[in-house]
Each structure stands twice: as C-alpha cells, then as structure tokens.
Short mmCIF file of C-alpha atoms and ligand atoms in Angstrom, two decimals:
data_model
loop_
_atom_site.label_atom_id
_atom_site.label_comp_id
_atom_site.label_asym_id
_atom_site.label_seq_id
_atom_site.Cartn_x
_atom_site.Cartn_y
_atom_site.Cartn_z
CA GLN A 1 28.92 97.53 75.13
CA ALA A 2 32.51 96.82 76.16
CA VAL A 3 33.84 99.22 73.56
CA LYS A 4 31.48 101.97 74.69
CA ALA A 5 32.50 101.53 78.30
CA LYS A 6 36.13 101.89 77.29
CA THR A 7 35.61 105.13 75.33
CA ASN A 8 33.78 106.68 78.25
CA PHE A 9 36.44 105.69 80.73
CA VAL A 10 37.36 108.64 82.93
CA PRO A 11 40.22 107.73 85.27
CA THR A 12 39.85 108.67 88.94
CA LYS A 13 42.40 109.33 91.66
CA GLU A 14 42.27 105.60 92.48
CA ASP A 15 43.24 104.75 88.89
CA TYR A 16 46.25 107.08 89.10
CA GLN A 17 47.22 105.53 92.42
CA LYS A 18 47.26 102.16 90.62
CA VAL A 19 49.57 103.57 87.96
CA TYR A 20 51.76 105.05 90.70
CA ASN A 21 51.93 101.68 92.43
CA LYS A 22 52.93 99.91 89.24
CA ILE A 23 55.67 102.48 88.55
CA ALA A 24 56.89 102.00 92.13
CA GLU A 25 57.14 98.25 91.51
CA THR A 26 59.46 98.83 88.55
CA LEU A 27 61.93 100.97 90.51
CA GLU A 28 64.08 98.33 92.12
CA ALA A 29 66.53 96.47 89.90
CA ASP A 30 69.65 94.65 91.09
CA ASP A 31 71.26 94.83 87.68
CA TYR A 32 70.82 98.55 87.05
CA ASP A 33 73.11 101.32 88.36
CA ASP A 34 72.79 101.72 92.14
CA GLY A 35 69.80 99.36 92.23
CA SER A 36 67.04 101.74 91.18
CA TYR A 37 65.50 103.27 88.08
CA GLY A 38 64.30 106.14 90.29
CA PRO A 39 67.04 108.65 89.41
CA VAL A 40 66.67 108.18 85.66
CA TYR A 41 62.85 108.50 85.97
CA VAL A 42 63.37 111.85 87.72
CA ARG A 43 65.71 112.99 84.97
CA LEU A 44 63.19 111.94 82.30
CA ALA A 45 60.41 113.93 84.00
CA TRP A 46 62.71 116.95 84.22
CA HIS A 47 63.96 116.83 80.62
CA ALA A 48 60.43 116.33 79.33
CA SER A 49 59.37 119.53 81.16
CA GLY A 50 62.48 121.72 81.10
CA THR A 51 62.21 122.51 77.38
CA TYR A 52 59.55 125.11 78.19
CA ASP A 53 59.93 128.66 76.87
CA LYS A 54 57.62 131.16 78.55
CA GLU A 55 57.89 133.71 75.69
CA THR A 56 56.55 131.39 73.00
CA GLY A 57 54.66 128.99 75.26
CA THR A 58 56.36 126.10 73.47
CA GLY A 59 57.94 123.01 75.03
CA GLY A 60 57.19 121.59 78.46
CA SER A 61 55.63 118.33 79.55
CA ASN A 62 52.38 118.53 77.57
CA TYR A 63 53.16 116.65 74.37
CA ALA A 64 55.89 114.19 75.43
CA THR A 65 57.81 115.06 72.29
CA MET A 66 60.93 113.23 73.46
CA ARG A 67 59.31 110.17 71.88
CA PHE A 68 60.31 111.60 68.50
CA GLU A 69 63.56 112.20 66.68
CA PRO A 70 65.48 114.41 66.71
CA GLU A 71 64.50 115.35 70.31
CA SER A 72 65.13 111.79 71.53
CA LEU A 73 68.64 112.07 70.07
CA HIS A 74 69.52 115.47 71.59
CA GLY A 75 72.79 115.14 73.52
CA ALA A 76 71.15 116.21 76.78
CA ASN A 77 68.72 113.29 76.51
CA ALA A 78 71.36 110.57 76.15
CA GLY A 79 70.43 107.56 78.27
CA LEU A 80 66.81 108.55 78.83
CA ASP A 81 65.69 105.80 76.46
CA THR A 82 66.39 103.52 79.46
CA ALA A 83 63.63 105.22 81.43
CA ARG A 84 61.22 105.48 78.51
CA THR A 85 61.63 101.78 77.70
CA LYS A 86 61.15 100.71 81.32
CA LEU A 87 58.02 102.86 81.69
CA GLU A 88 56.55 101.14 78.61
CA GLU A 89 55.90 98.18 80.94
CA VAL A 90 53.50 100.44 82.86
CA LYS A 91 52.01 102.02 79.73
CA LYS A 92 51.06 98.53 78.48
CA LEU A 93 48.97 97.94 81.59
CA PHE A 94 47.35 101.41 81.56
CA PRO A 95 47.15 102.31 77.86
CA TRP A 96 44.77 105.21 78.58
CA ILE A 97 47.42 107.35 80.29
CA SER A 98 49.22 109.94 78.15
CA TYR A 99 53.01 109.78 77.94
CA GLY A 100 53.36 113.23 79.50
CA ASP A 101 51.28 112.12 82.50
CA LEU A 102 53.16 108.81 82.74
CA TRP A 103 56.63 110.36 82.63
CA THR A 104 55.85 113.14 85.11
CA LEU A 105 54.12 110.70 87.45
CA GLY A 106 57.26 108.55 87.14
CA GLY A 107 59.33 111.43 88.52
CA VAL A 108 56.89 112.05 91.37
CA CYS A 109 56.76 108.37 92.28
CA ALA A 110 60.57 108.04 92.19
CA ILE A 111 61.05 110.97 94.57
CA GLN A 112 58.34 109.89 97.02
CA GLU A 113 59.55 106.27 97.07
CA ALA A 114 63.14 107.48 97.68
CA SER A 115 61.96 109.08 100.97
CA GLY A 116 61.52 112.51 99.41
CA PRO A 117 58.67 114.97 100.00
CA LYS A 118 55.13 114.48 98.73
CA ILE A 119 54.76 116.13 95.33
CA PRO A 120 51.26 117.28 94.33
CA TRP A 121 50.56 115.97 90.82
CA ARG A 122 47.58 116.20 88.47
CA PRO A 123 46.68 114.55 85.17
CA GLY A 124 45.77 116.26 81.92
CA ARG A 125 48.74 116.21 79.53
CA ILE A 126 48.01 114.98 76.01
CA ASP A 127 50.19 113.23 73.45
CA GLY A 128 51.42 115.54 70.70
CA PHE A 129 53.21 115.01 67.43
CA ALA A 130 56.76 115.20 66.06
CA LYS A 131 56.03 118.71 64.80
CA ASP A 132 55.64 119.87 68.43
CA ALA A 133 59.20 118.82 69.30
CA THR A 134 61.51 121.55 70.61
CA PRO A 135 64.87 122.58 69.13
CA ASP A 136 68.12 121.39 70.68
CA GLY A 137 69.82 123.59 73.28
CA ARG A 138 66.94 124.31 75.67
CA LEU A 139 68.32 122.19 78.52
CA PRO A 140 71.33 123.30 80.58
CA ASP A 141 74.93 122.56 79.61
CA ALA A 142 76.85 121.29 82.65
CA ALA A 143 80.16 122.77 81.46
CA GLN A 144 78.92 126.37 81.74
CA GLY A 145 78.56 128.98 84.48
CA ALA A 146 75.99 130.93 86.49
CA ASP A 147 74.90 133.19 83.58
CA HIS A 148 74.00 130.18 81.48
CA VAL A 149 72.12 128.51 84.33
CA ARG A 150 70.12 131.71 84.88
CA ASN A 151 69.36 132.17 81.18
CA ILE A 152 68.04 128.63 80.89
CA PHE A 153 65.88 128.66 84.04
CA TYR A 154 64.63 132.25 83.72
CA ARG A 155 63.37 131.23 80.26
CA MET A 156 61.21 128.60 82.01
CA GLY A 157 60.01 131.22 84.52
CA PHE A 158 62.03 130.26 87.63
CA ASN A 159 63.86 132.57 90.07
CA ASP A 160 67.20 132.03 91.85
CA GLN A 161 65.70 130.31 94.90
CA GLU A 162 63.74 127.94 92.66
CA ILE A 163 66.84 127.19 90.58
CA VAL A 164 68.82 126.19 93.66
CA ALA A 165 65.94 124.08 95.00
CA LEU A 166 65.51 122.24 91.70
CA ILE A 167 69.16 121.29 91.31
CA GLY A 168 69.03 119.58 94.72
CA ALA A 169 67.56 116.65 92.76
CA HIS A 170 71.20 115.77 92.19
CA ALA A 171 71.03 114.07 95.59
CA LEU A 172 69.79 111.25 93.37
CA GLY A 173 71.66 109.32 90.74
CA ARG A 174 74.96 109.63 89.01
CA CYS A 175 76.75 110.73 85.85
CA HIS A 176 77.54 108.08 83.25
CA PRO A 177 80.62 108.42 80.98
CA ASN A 178 78.68 106.85 78.09
CA ARG A 179 75.78 109.32 78.46
CA SER A 180 77.09 112.77 79.44
CA GLY A 181 80.84 112.08 79.61
CA PHE A 182 80.89 113.03 83.32
CA ASP A 183 81.47 110.31 85.90
CA GLY A 184 80.22 109.48 89.38
CA PRO A 185 77.50 110.19 91.97
CA TRP A 186 76.95 113.46 93.87
CA THR A 187 76.24 111.79 97.22
CA PHE A 188 76.99 108.61 99.15
CA SER A 189 73.34 107.53 98.95
CA PRO A 190 72.23 108.14 95.35
CA THR A 191 68.92 106.30 95.76
CA THR A 192 67.76 108.35 98.76
CA PHE A 193 66.26 111.81 98.34
CA SER A 194 67.73 114.19 100.91
CA ASN A 195 69.54 117.52 101.28
CA ALA A 196 72.90 115.72 101.07
CA PHE A 197 73.76 117.46 97.79
CA TYR A 198 73.81 120.87 99.51
CA GLU A 199 75.49 119.57 102.66
CA LEU A 200 78.34 118.11 100.69
CA LEU A 201 78.59 121.09 98.35
CA TRP A 202 78.70 123.46 101.32
CA ASN A 203 80.88 121.49 103.75
CA GLU A 204 83.36 119.51 101.66
CA LYS A 205 86.42 120.81 99.88
CA TRP A 206 86.08 120.44 96.12
CA THR A 207 88.97 120.30 93.68
CA TRP A 208 89.14 119.89 89.91
CA LYS A 209 89.49 116.25 88.94
CA LYS A 210 92.63 115.40 87.00
CA TRP A 211 91.52 113.22 84.15
CA SER A 212 91.01 113.26 80.40
CA GLY A 213 87.21 113.67 80.66
CA PRO A 214 85.16 116.89 80.83
CA LYS A 215 85.91 119.41 83.62
CA GLN A 216 84.30 118.24 86.88
CA LEU A 217 85.08 118.51 90.59
CA GLU A 218 85.81 115.80 93.13
CA ASP A 219 85.65 115.86 96.92
CA LYS A 220 89.14 116.21 98.34
CA LYS A 221 88.54 113.74 101.16
CA THR A 222 87.33 110.58 99.39
CA LYS A 223 87.62 111.46 95.69
CA THR A 224 84.52 109.33 95.10
CA LEU A 225 81.93 112.09 94.74
CA MET A 226 81.52 114.63 91.96
CA MET A 227 80.10 118.06 91.20
CA LEU A 228 79.46 119.57 87.79
CA PRO A 229 80.69 123.09 87.01
CA THR A 230 77.01 124.17 87.09
CA ASP A 231 76.56 122.61 90.55
CA TYR A 232 79.60 124.44 91.87
CA VAL A 233 78.20 127.86 90.95
CA LEU A 234 75.58 127.24 93.64
CA VAL A 235 78.29 127.95 96.25
CA THR A 236 80.27 130.57 94.36
CA ASP A 237 77.49 132.81 93.03
CA ARG A 238 76.45 135.49 95.53
CA SER A 239 72.74 135.09 95.03
CA PHE A 240 72.63 131.29 94.69
CA LYS A 241 74.82 130.54 97.73
CA GLN A 242 72.40 131.90 100.35
CA TYR A 243 69.86 129.26 99.33
CA THR A 244 72.47 126.51 99.15
CA LYS A 245 73.50 127.32 102.71
CA LYS A 246 69.90 127.36 103.89
CA TYR A 247 69.10 123.98 102.31
CA ALA A 248 72.35 122.48 103.66
CA GLN A 249 71.23 123.44 107.17
CA ASP A 250 67.52 122.77 106.93
CA GLU A 251 66.26 119.67 105.15
CA GLN A 252 62.62 120.45 105.94
CA ALA A 253 62.90 123.82 104.20
CA PHE A 254 64.44 122.10 101.18
CA PHE A 255 61.68 119.45 101.05
CA LYS A 256 58.96 122.09 101.21
CA ASP A 257 60.51 124.27 98.51
CA PHE A 258 61.44 121.31 96.32
CA SER A 259 57.91 119.94 96.40
CA ALA A 260 56.47 123.25 95.21
CA VAL A 261 59.05 123.88 92.51
CA PHE A 262 59.10 120.32 91.13
CA ASN A 263 55.30 120.46 90.85
CA LYS A 264 55.65 123.77 88.97
CA LEU A 265 58.31 122.28 86.66
CA LEU A 266 56.15 119.30 85.76
CA GLU A 267 53.19 121.55 84.87
CA LEU A 268 55.10 123.80 82.44
CA GLY A 269 53.51 124.10 79.01
CA VAL A 270 50.17 122.53 79.92
CA PRO A 271 47.18 124.82 79.13
CA SER A 272 45.11 125.19 82.30
CA GLN A 273 41.88 124.10 80.61
CA GLN A 274 43.49 120.70 80.05
CA TRP A 275 43.82 119.81 83.75
CA ALA A 276 41.51 116.93 84.56
CA SER A 277 41.43 117.50 88.33
CA GLU A 278 42.90 119.34 91.28
CA PRO A 279 46.39 118.12 92.25
CA TYR A 280 46.44 114.73 93.99
CA GLU A 281 48.72 113.68 96.79
CA LEU A 282 49.34 110.04 95.99
CA LYS A 283 50.36 107.56 98.67
CA THR A 284 53.69 105.74 98.86
CA LEU A 285 53.68 101.92 98.80
CA GLU A 286 54.73 102.02 102.46
CA GLU A 287 51.76 104.17 103.47
CA GLN A 288 49.35 101.79 101.77
CA LYS A 289 50.65 98.79 103.75
CA ALA A 290 49.11 100.05 106.97
FE1 DDH B 1 70.70 116.90 86.25
N1 DDH B 1 72.24 115.99 85.28
N2 DDH B 1 71.33 118.70 85.58
N3 DDH B 1 69.07 117.76 87.10
N4 DDH B 1 70.04 115.07 86.80
C1 DDH B 1 72.54 114.66 85.27
C2 DDH B 1 71.88 113.68 85.95
C3 DDH B 1 70.73 113.89 86.70
C4 DDH B 1 72.42 118.95 84.81
C5 DDH B 1 73.26 118.00 84.24
C6 DDH B 1 73.18 116.64 84.49
C7 DDH B 1 68.79 119.09 87.09
C8 DDH B 1 69.64 120.11 86.66
C9 DDH B 1 70.79 119.91 85.93
C10 DDH B 1 68.93 114.84 87.58
C11 DDH B 1 67.94 115.75 87.91
C12 DDH B 1 67.99 117.11 87.64
C13 DDH B 1 73.70 114.45 84.46
C14 DDH B 1 74.35 113.10 84.22
C15 DDH B 1 74.10 115.66 83.99
C16 DDH B 1 75.30 115.95 83.10
C17 DDH B 1 73.65 112.36 83.07
C18 DDH B 1 74.28 111.00 82.87
O1 DDH B 1 75.46 110.96 82.54
O2 DDH B 1 73.56 110.00 83.06
C19 DDH B 1 72.62 120.37 84.66
C20 DDH B 1 73.72 121.03 83.85
C21 DDH B 1 71.62 120.97 85.38
C22 DDH B 1 71.42 122.41 85.61
O3 DDH B 1 70.36 122.79 86.12
C23 DDH B 1 72.32 123.34 85.39
C24 DDH B 1 67.46 119.31 87.60
C25 DDH B 1 66.80 120.70 87.70
C26 DDH B 1 66.96 118.08 87.95
C27 DDH B 1 65.61 117.74 88.50
O4 DDH B 1 65.22 116.63 88.50
C28 DDH B 1 64.73 118.77 89.04
C29 DDH B 1 68.94 113.46 88.03
C30 DDH B 1 67.94 112.81 88.97
C31 DDH B 1 70.08 112.86 87.48
C32 DDH B 1 70.57 111.42 87.68
C33 DDH B 1 70.17 110.55 86.52
C34 DDH B 1 70.69 109.14 86.64
O5 DDH B 1 70.54 108.41 85.64
O6 DDH B 1 71.20 108.73 87.68
#
C-alpha cells in the first residue's frame, strides 16, 4: 500500500512551495562568502540552463547533466559543486524532485529571497544521463568582447535587450580567485538583488586593475568593486548601452524584464509536453509569515 502510494505521488504547488521553503532555509550561512549561498545557487541555475543550443535543441536545464564528468569539470563550472552539494540537503528531503527542477527552483528562490522580483517557475524537467552532457565552450568567456557575448546568447535564442537584462544578475555575488581567477564583488550589497550593477556600471568611473590576475576593471573611487570585460561592453556597445542606461534609471523596468528573461532561461531545452503545470508564483518566506 505504502509503496503504491509513493509511485502514484503527483506533487502539487504546495509540495513545490515546501521545497522552496527548504531551499530558502539553506541560504543563510555565516561561514560562507558574504553570508549567503544565494548567489552561487543563481549561478548554478544559469549554468545548468545556458548550455542550450537552439539549432540542435541540445543542452539546457532539462537533464541536469552538470552532475556528470566532464561537464562538472568544465572551467566555467568551477565552484558550482558548492551549490550542488548544499542542495543535496534539500534533495534528501524531497527525493521525488528532479535535479533540473531543484537547481532551477534554487535560482528562483535565491532571487526572490534576496528581494528580487517574483519569477514564474514550473516543474517538469527530468534527469538525463552522462551521454546528454554538452561539450565545453557553450558558456561565456569573461575575457572576451561584445561579439562573443552576442554569439553565445543568440545561440540560446536571446536578443540584445534580454542579454543586458540577464547579466544584471551580477548584482549578486562575487568572483573568486580560486574559481574563475577574477576577484571581488560587482556591488556593495552582493546578497541583495537590485539594479545596482547597472547604476554602478553607468555612473562610476572604471579603470583597468593593475595586478597579475586576468584583465578586469575596478571602480576608480573605492577600488573595491569589479567589472569583467564582458560586463564593460554593456556600456561601450552601441546597442547594449541603451538598455544598461534604462535599467540604471528604472529598477522596476529591470525587475519586470529580468523576471521574464530568467524564466525563459530556466525553461531552455525542456520539451513543452514535459511541463507538469502552468507556471507557479511561489511565495517568499516573509510573505508566508503573515
Ligand atoms: Fe556570471 N559570472 N557571467 N552571470 N554570475 C560569475 C559569477 C556569477 C559571466 C562570468 C562570471 C551571467 C553572465 C555572465 C552570476 C550570474 C550570471 C563569475 C565569477 C564569472 C567569471 C565566478 C567565480 O569566480 O565564482 C560572464 C562572462 C557572463 C556573460 O554573460 C558574458 C548571467 C546571465 C547570470 C544569471 O544568473 C542570469 C552570479 C549570480 C554570479 C555570482 C556567483 C557567486 O558565487 O557569488
């Protein structure tokens, strides 16, 4: 009887809210980075999805192939084992959820709990196999320029406005010398989701950092913030900069566009017949207190 009940288990919105809540409880950690796993959860959700290639229909969030070598060892994924290991705590409690659903929900939860916009999210990804893993080189290389950024994101099916909106996720988190080689946070509040990335990019003066590490920029005023070469093209490229300016001036516009484009990112590579429901808007922990 018990076994039968388990096989027939069809999770509801309430079940996914429980998973969300558990993920939210794992975010805070005094001994990790700036005190939150949120930024690295967002990066995991993005790297699990951003391997998509619209021509071949391969890659994307469906199969969670970052669980397997060599994808787990790709240079771009350095450090994401931290997020995968932490999310195992949640997987243990809800073994029925697929890794693709867990990792993408992790990104949604991290953004909402960091005061970001609501991100519609729906379940339906399935676990694939090592043979489904994507080749190295599908994720962007921070040392390159606007052409490279366009090639990578056009391959996923995004336009210039969507590219600029997506990279605003760099309001969160930091670069780690032992992961990417780059060093430092983009904003003064790396655990709060905001339009600060664009504000700083647009309003501050940025100069090349003098150091032995990879080429990156620092803010002239405090020398504590950083920008990657690929971030900087968002104010130098003629097409990109109009959106950067808009998002620097209008946080609501950024939140609205980010919500739509992050949802689109997390759904890349999932066949539509696999979706188990319409998108949910899950509640933050704060909203559930009332
Ligand atoms: Fe990013 N990102 N990212 N990024 N990213 C890094 C960290 C974080 C690029 C390079 C880097 C997006 C786009 C790009 C986040 C989210 C998103 C790091 C530092 C590098 C390097 C890694 C480390 O050392 O730990 C490049 C290049 C691009 C590009 O588009 C050209 C996008 C689209 C997102 C997204 O989420 C939508 C987040 C969050 C982090 C912070 C992680 C952390 O641990 O903190």
